[in-house]
Amino acid sequence: MSVAMMSEEQREAEFQRRIDSGEVIEPKDWMPERYRKQLIRMMSQHAHSEIVGMLPEGNWITRAPSLARKAILLAKVQDEAGHGLYIYSATETLGIDRAEMINQLHTGKAKYSSIFNYPTLSWADMGAIGWLVDGAAIVNQTALAKCSYGPYSRAMLRICKEENFHNKQGYQLLAYLMRGTKEQQEMAQDAMNRFWWPALMMFGPSDTNSPNSDELMRWKVKLYSNDHLRQRFIDRTVPQAEAIGLRIPDPDLKWNEQTRHYEFGKINWDEFYAVVAGNGPCNHERMSARRKADEEGRWVREAAREYARKKSMVTAA
Ligand code: BYC
C-alpha cells in the first residue's frame, strides 16, 4: 500500500518499521510531525552552537603566539562557520528557513551548547577547547553520523573529519605547553581545571533527567544516551591527559578494573541548568555579539539578494 493510502497509525507504524530496519529517512519521505520538530530543535541547536562557538576562539586570533598558530586557529574558526552552514542547510530540508532559525537564537527561543558561555582567559584555553570541546563533540557526532535522518548524518561525516584536526591541534598545543616553562605548565593546567567539568556537561543532563532521549532513541536520531557518551569521552580522555602530565580536576576519579571504565565525581547540575537558562558567565556577551554581527551583516545579505534577483531577471530575459 502506498503511504498516501495509509491511515495516520499505519503511516507511523511503517515509519517505525523503516527506522527499526536501519533505513535512512530523506527530506521528501513521510515523517511524523514530532520527528520533524525534534530534528529541527536539535539540529538548529547544533548549528547555533557551531556559530556561537566561533566567538570564544575568535577572541584569540589576534593574540596567537606565532604565525603558524594564528593560521591554525583561523582555519579552525572558519571550519566552525562551515559546520554551522552545513547544519543550517540540512535543517532547512525540514521546512524551516535559516532566517527563522537565527531569529529563534537571537530571541532566546533556541538553545546553543552550554560550553560556549564560558570565557577564554588564556592562550591555553585554545588547546583546551580543541582537545576537550571538539573531543566531546567528536564522541557525540560520530554517533550522529549514523543517525536516521540522511542530511544530518551526511553533514556529520564531513564535520567529524574536520573536528579530528581540531582535536589534534588542541592536544598538541597543550602538550607543547606541558613541555615548556613552569608558568606554561600552570597555564595549561588552569585551562584544564576550568574546561573539564563544562566539557562533561556538553553531553546534556543525566539519562534520568533527559526528557527528549527516549523519543530520539526510538527514532534512532540518538543512538546512545547522554551518560553513555559522557562515559565514552571520559574513558578516552583521561589517558590522554596523563600522557602529557595534566591532572584531571576530579578527586573522585578512579579506574574500575571490573567495569573497565573510569568512575567520576558528581557533576554540578545546578551550574549546568543556570548556564542553559541564560545565566552563565558569558551568555549576555555571546548573544549581544551575535546580534551585532547579524545587524552589521544585514547590508551584505540585502546586496546579495538584490544581486541574485537582478541576475535571475537578466537570465530570464
Ligand atoms: N547545552 O533531553 P535532553 C562544537 C538542553 S559545537 C545547552 O537530554 P537532547 C564546536 C536540551 O536542548 C557541537 N542545552 O536533550 C563549535 C533540552 O532542552 P530543550 C555542539 C542543552 O536534545 C565551535 C534539555 O537540555 N553539539 O563542536 O535529547 C568550536 C534537556 O536535554 C545541553 C551538538 O549540538 C547543552 N550542553 O540531548 C568548537 C550536538 N544539553 O531543547 C566546537 C547535537 C542538553 O528541550 N545535540 N540541553 O528546551 C545533541 O546531541 C543533543 O541535543 C544533546 C542533548 C546531547 C546536546
Coordinates of N, CA, C and O and ligand atoms in Angstrom, one line a residue, residues 38 41-57 76-77 80-81 83 87 109-117 129-130 133-138 140-141 144 152 156 159 163 166 198-207 209-214 216 221-222 224-226 229 269 272-273 275-276, ligand 1:
Q38 N 11.4 17.5 16.4 CA 12.5 17.2 17.3 C 13.8 17.4 16.5 O 14.8 17.9 17.1
R41 N 14.6 21.1 16.3 CA 15.1 21.6 17.6 C 16.6 21.2 17.8 O 17.4 22.1 18.0
M42 N 16.9 20.0 17.6 CA 18.2 19.5 17.9 C 19.2 20.0 16.9 O 20.3 20.4 17.2
M43 N 18.9 19.9 15.6 CA 19.8 20.3 14.6 C 20.0 21.8 14.6 O 21.2 22.3 14.4
S44 N 19.0 22.6 14.8 CA 19.2 24.1 14.8 C 20.1 24.4 16.1 O 21.0 25.3 16.0
Q45 N 19.8 23.7 17.2 CA 20.7 24.0 18.4 C 22.1 23.7 18.0 O 23.1 24.4 18.4
H46 N 22.3 22.6 17.3 CA 23.7 22.2 16.9 C 24.3 23.3 16.0 O 25.4 23.7 16.2
A47 N 23.6 23.7 15.0 CA 24.1 24.8 14.1 C 24.4 26.0 14.8 O 25.5 26.6 14.7
H48 N 23.5 26.4 15.7 CA 23.8 27.6 16.5 C 25.1 27.5 17.4 O 25.9 28.4 17.5
S49 N 25.3 26.3 17.9 CA 26.5 26.0 18.7 C 27.7 26.2 17.9 O 28.7 26.8 18.4
E50 N 27.7 25.8 16.6 CA 28.9 26.0 15.8 C 29.2 27.4 15.6 O 30.3 27.9 15.6
I51 N 28.1 28.2 15.4 CA 28.3 29.6 15.1 C 28.7 30.4 16.3 O 29.7 31.2 16.3
V52 N 28.0 30.2 17.4 CA 28.3 30.9 18.7 C 29.7 30.4 19.1 O 30.5 31.2 19.7
G53 N 30.0 29.1 18.8 CA 31.3 28.6 19.3 C 32.5 29.2 18.6 O 33.6 29.0 19.0
M54 N 32.3 30.0 17.5 CA 33.4 30.7 16.9 C 33.9 31.9 17.8 O 35.0 32.3 17.7
L55 N 33.0 32.4 18.7 CA 33.3 33.6 19.5 C 34.4 33.4 20.5 O 35.4 34.2 20.5
P56 N 34.4 32.4 21.4 CA 35.4 32.2 22.4 C 36.8 32.1 21.7 O 37.8 32.6 22.2
E57 N 36.9 31.4 20.6 CA 38.2 31.2 20.0 C 38.6 32.4 19.1 O 39.8 32.8 19.1
K76 N 40.6 26.9 11.9 CA 39.7 26.1 12.8 C 38.4 26.9 12.9 O 37.3 26.4 12.8
V77 N 38.5 28.3 13.2 CA 37.3 29.1 13.4 C 36.5 29.1 12.1 O 35.3 29.1 12.1
E80 N 34.5 26.1 11.8 CA 33.2 26.1 12.6 C 32.1 26.8 11.9 O 31.0 26.4 11.9
A81 N 32.5 27.9 11.2 CA 31.5 28.6 10.4 C 30.9 27.7 9.3 O 29.7 27.6 9.1
H83 N 30.7 24.4 9.4 CA 29.9 23.4 10.1 C 28.5 24.0 10.3 O 27.5 23.3 10.1
I87 N 25.0 22.6 8.7 CA 23.8 22.1 9.5 C 22.6 22.9 9.3 O 21.5 22.4 9.3
K109 N 14.7 31.7 22.0 CA 13.8 30.6 21.9 C 14.6 29.3 21.6 O 14.2 28.2 22.0
A110 N 15.7 29.4 20.9 CA 16.5 28.2 20.6 C 17.8 28.3 21.5 O 18.4 29.3 21.7
K111 N 18.2 27.1 21.9 CA 19.4 27.0 22.7 C 20.6 26.8 21.9 O 20.5 26.5 20.7
Y112 N 21.8 26.9 22.5 CA 23.1 26.5 21.9 C 23.9 25.9 23.0 O 23.5 26.1 24.2
S113 N 25.0 25.2 22.7 CA 25.7 24.4 23.7 C 26.2 25.3 24.8 O 26.8 26.4 24.7
S114 N 25.9 24.8 26.1 CA 26.3 25.5 27.3 C 27.8 25.9 27.3 O 28.2 26.9 27.9
I115 N 28.6 25.0 26.7 CA 30.1 25.2 26.8 C 30.5 26.6 26.4 O 31.5 27.1 26.8
F116 N 29.8 27.2 25.4 CA 30.3 28.4 24.8 C 29.9 29.7 25.6 O 30.1 30.8 25.2
N117 N 29.4 29.4 26.8 CA 29.1 30.5 27.7 C 30.2 30.7 28.8 O 30.0 31.4 29.8
I129 N 39.9 23.9 24.4 CA 38.7 23.9 23.5 C 38.9 22.8 22.4 O 38.1 22.0 22.2
G130 N 40.1 22.9 21.8 CA 40.3 22.0 20.7 C 40.3 20.5 21.2 O 39.6 19.6 20.7
V133 N 36.7 20.2 24.0 CA 35.3 20.6 23.5 C 35.1 19.9 22.1 O 34.1 19.2 21.9
D134 N 36.1 20.0 21.3 CA 36.0 19.3 20.0 C 36.0 17.8 20.2 O 35.4 17.0 19.5
G135 N 36.8 17.4 21.2 CA 36.9 15.9 21.6 C 35.5 15.4 22.0 O 35.1 14.3 21.6
A136 N 34.8 16.2 22.9 CA 33.5 15.8 23.3 C 32.5 15.8 22.1 O 31.7 14.9 21.9
A137 N 32.7 16.8 21.2 CA 31.8 16.9 20.1 C 32.0 15.7 19.1 O 31.0 15.2 18.6
I138 N 33.3 15.3 19.0 CA 33.5 14.1 18.1 C 32.8 12.9 18.6 O 32.2 12.1 17.9
N140 N 30.1 12.7 20.4 CA 28.7 12.8 20.2 C 28.4 12.7 18.7 O 27.4 12.0 18.3
Q141 N 29.2 13.3 17.8 CA 28.9 13.4 16.4 C 29.2 12.2 15.6 O 28.6 11.9 14.6
L144 N 26.1 10.6 15.8 CA 25.1 11.2 15.0 C 25.3 11.0 13.5 O 24.4 11.0 12.7
Y152 N 21.3 15.1 8.0 CA 22.1 15.3 9.2 C 23.3 14.3 9.3 O 24.4 14.7 9.6
M156 N 27.4 15.2 9.3 CA 28.3 14.8 10.4 C 29.5 14.2 9.9 O 30.6 14.3 10.5
I159 N 31.9 16.9 9.0 CA 32.3 17.6 10.2 C 33.2 16.9 11.1 O 34.2 17.4 11.6
E163 N 36.7 18.0 12.7 CA 36.8 18.0 14.2 C 38.1 17.2 14.7 O 38.6 17.6 15.7
H166 N 40.8 19.5 14.5 CA 40.7 20.5 15.7 C 41.2 19.9 17.0 O 41.9 20.5 17.8
P198 N 32.7 21.7 32.5 CA 31.8 22.2 31.4 C 31.8 21.2 30.2 O 30.8 21.1 29.5
A199 N 33.0 20.6 29.9 CA 33.0 19.7 28.7 C 32.1 18.5 29.0 O 31.4 18.0 28.1
L200 N 32.2 18.0 30.3 CA 31.3 16.8 30.6 C 29.8 17.2 30.5 O 29.0 16.4 30.1
M201 N 29.5 18.5 30.8 CA 28.1 18.9 30.7 C 27.6 19.0 29.3 O 26.4 19.0 29.0
M202 N 28.5 19.1 28.3 CA 28.1 19.2 26.9 C 27.2 18.0 26.5 O 26.4 18.2 25.6
F203 N 27.4 16.9 27.2 CA 26.6 15.7 26.8 C 25.1 15.8 27.2 O 24.3 14.9 27.0
G204 N 24.8 16.8 28.0 CA 23.4 17.0 28.4 C 23.2 16.4 29.8 O 24.0 15.7 30.3
P205 N 21.9 16.6 30.3 CA 21.6 16.1 31.6 C 21.8 14.5 31.7 O 21.8 13.9 30.7
S206 N 21.8 14.0 32.9 CA 22.0 12.6 33.1 C 20.7 11.9 32.5 O 19.6 12.5 32.4
D207 N 20.8 10.6 32.2 CA 19.7 9.9 31.5 C 18.4 10.0 32.2 O 17.3 10.1 31.6
N209 N 17.2 12.5 33.7 CA 16.6 13.8 33.6 C 16.7 14.3 32.2 O 16.8 15.5 32.0
S210 N 16.7 13.4 31.2 CA 16.8 13.8 29.8 C 15.4 13.6 29.1 O 15.2 12.5 28.6
P211 N 14.5 14.6 29.1 CA 13.2 14.4 28.6 C 13.1 14.0 27.1 O 12.1 13.3 26.7
N212 N 14.1 14.3 26.3 CA 14.0 14.0 24.9 C 14.6 12.7 24.5 O 14.3 12.2 23.3
S213 N 15.4 12.1 25.3 CA 16.2 11.0 24.9 C 15.3 9.8 24.5 O 15.7 9.2 23.4
D214 N 14.3 9.4 25.2 CA 13.6 8.2 24.8 C 13.0 8.2 23.4 O 13.2 7.3 22.6
L216 N 14.0 10.3 21.0 CA 15.1 10.4 20.0 C 15.8 9.1 19.8 O 16.2 8.8 18.7
V221 N 17.6 8.9 16.2 CA 18.3 10.2 16.0 C 19.5 10.1 16.9 O 20.6 10.4 16.5
K222 N 19.2 9.7 18.2 CA 20.3 9.5 19.1 C 20.5 8.0 19.1 O 19.5 7.2 19.3
Y224 N 22.9 6.6 21.2 CA 23.3 6.3 22.6 C 22.8 7.4 23.5 O 22.6 8.5 23.1
S225 N 22.7 7.1 24.8 CA 22.2 8.0 25.8 C 23.3 9.1 26.1 O 24.5 8.8 25.9
N226 N 22.9 10.1 26.8 CA 23.8 11.2 27.2 C 24.9 10.6 28.1 O 26.1 10.9 28.0
L229 N 27.6 8.4 26.3 CA 28.6 9.1 25.5 C 29.5 9.9 26.4 O 30.7 10.0 26.2
W269 N 25.1 20.0 38.5 CA 23.9 20.2 37.6 C 23.3 21.5 37.8 O 22.6 22.1 36.9
F272 N 25.0 23.7 35.4 CA 24.5 23.4 34.1 C 23.2 24.1 33.8 O 23.0 24.8 32.8
Y273 N 22.2 23.9 34.7 CA 20.9 24.5 34.4 C 20.9 26.0 34.4 O 20.2 26.6 33.7
V275 N 23.4 27.9 33.5 CA 24.0 28.3 32.2 C 23.0 28.1 31.1 O 22.8 29.1 30.2
V276 N 22.3 27.0 31.0 CA 21.3 26.8 30.0 C 20.2 27.8 30.1 O 19.6 28.2 29.0
Ligands
BYC1 N1 23.8 22.9 26.3 O1 16.5 15.9 26.8 P1 17.9 16.4 26.7 C1 31.2 22.2 18.5 C2 19.1 21.0 26.7 S1 29.6 22.6 18.6 C3 22.6 23.6 26.2 O2 19.0 15.4 27.0 P2 18.6 16.2 23.9 C4 32.2 23.3 18.4 C5 18.3 20.3 25.6 O3 18.4 21.1 24.4 C6 28.8 21.0 18.9 N2 21.4 22.9 26.3 O4 18.1 16.9 25.2 C7 31.9 24.5 17.9 C8 16.9 20.2 26.2 O5 16.3 21.5 26.1 P3 15.0 21.7 25.1 C9 27.5 21.0 19.6 C10 21.5 21.6 26.5 O6 18.4 17.0 22.7 C11 32.8 25.5 17.9 C12 17.2 20.0 27.6 O7 18.5 20.5 27.9 N3 27.0 19.7 19.5 O8 31.6 21.1 18.5 O9 18.0 14.8 23.9 C13 34.0 25.4 18.4 C14 17.1 18.6 28.0 O10 18.2 17.7 27.5 C15 22.7 20.9 26.6 C16 25.6 19.5 19.5 O11 24.8 20.4 19.5 C17 23.9 21.6 26.5 N4 25.1 21.0 26.6 O12 20.2 15.9 24.1 C18 34.4 24.2 19.0 C19 25.2 18.1 19.3 N5 22.4 19.6 26.8 O13 15.6 21.9 23.7 C20 33.5 23.1 19.0 C21 23.8 17.9 18.9 C22 21.0 19.5 26.8 O14 14.1 20.5 25.2 N6 22.9 17.8 20.0 N7 20.5 20.7 26.7 O15 14.4 23.0 25.6 C23 22.8 16.6 20.8 O16 23.4 15.6 20.6 C24 21.7 16.7 21.9 O17 20.8 17.7 21.6 C25 22.2 16.8 23.3 C26 21.0 17.0 24.3 C27 23.0 15.6 23.7 C28 23.1 18.1 23.4

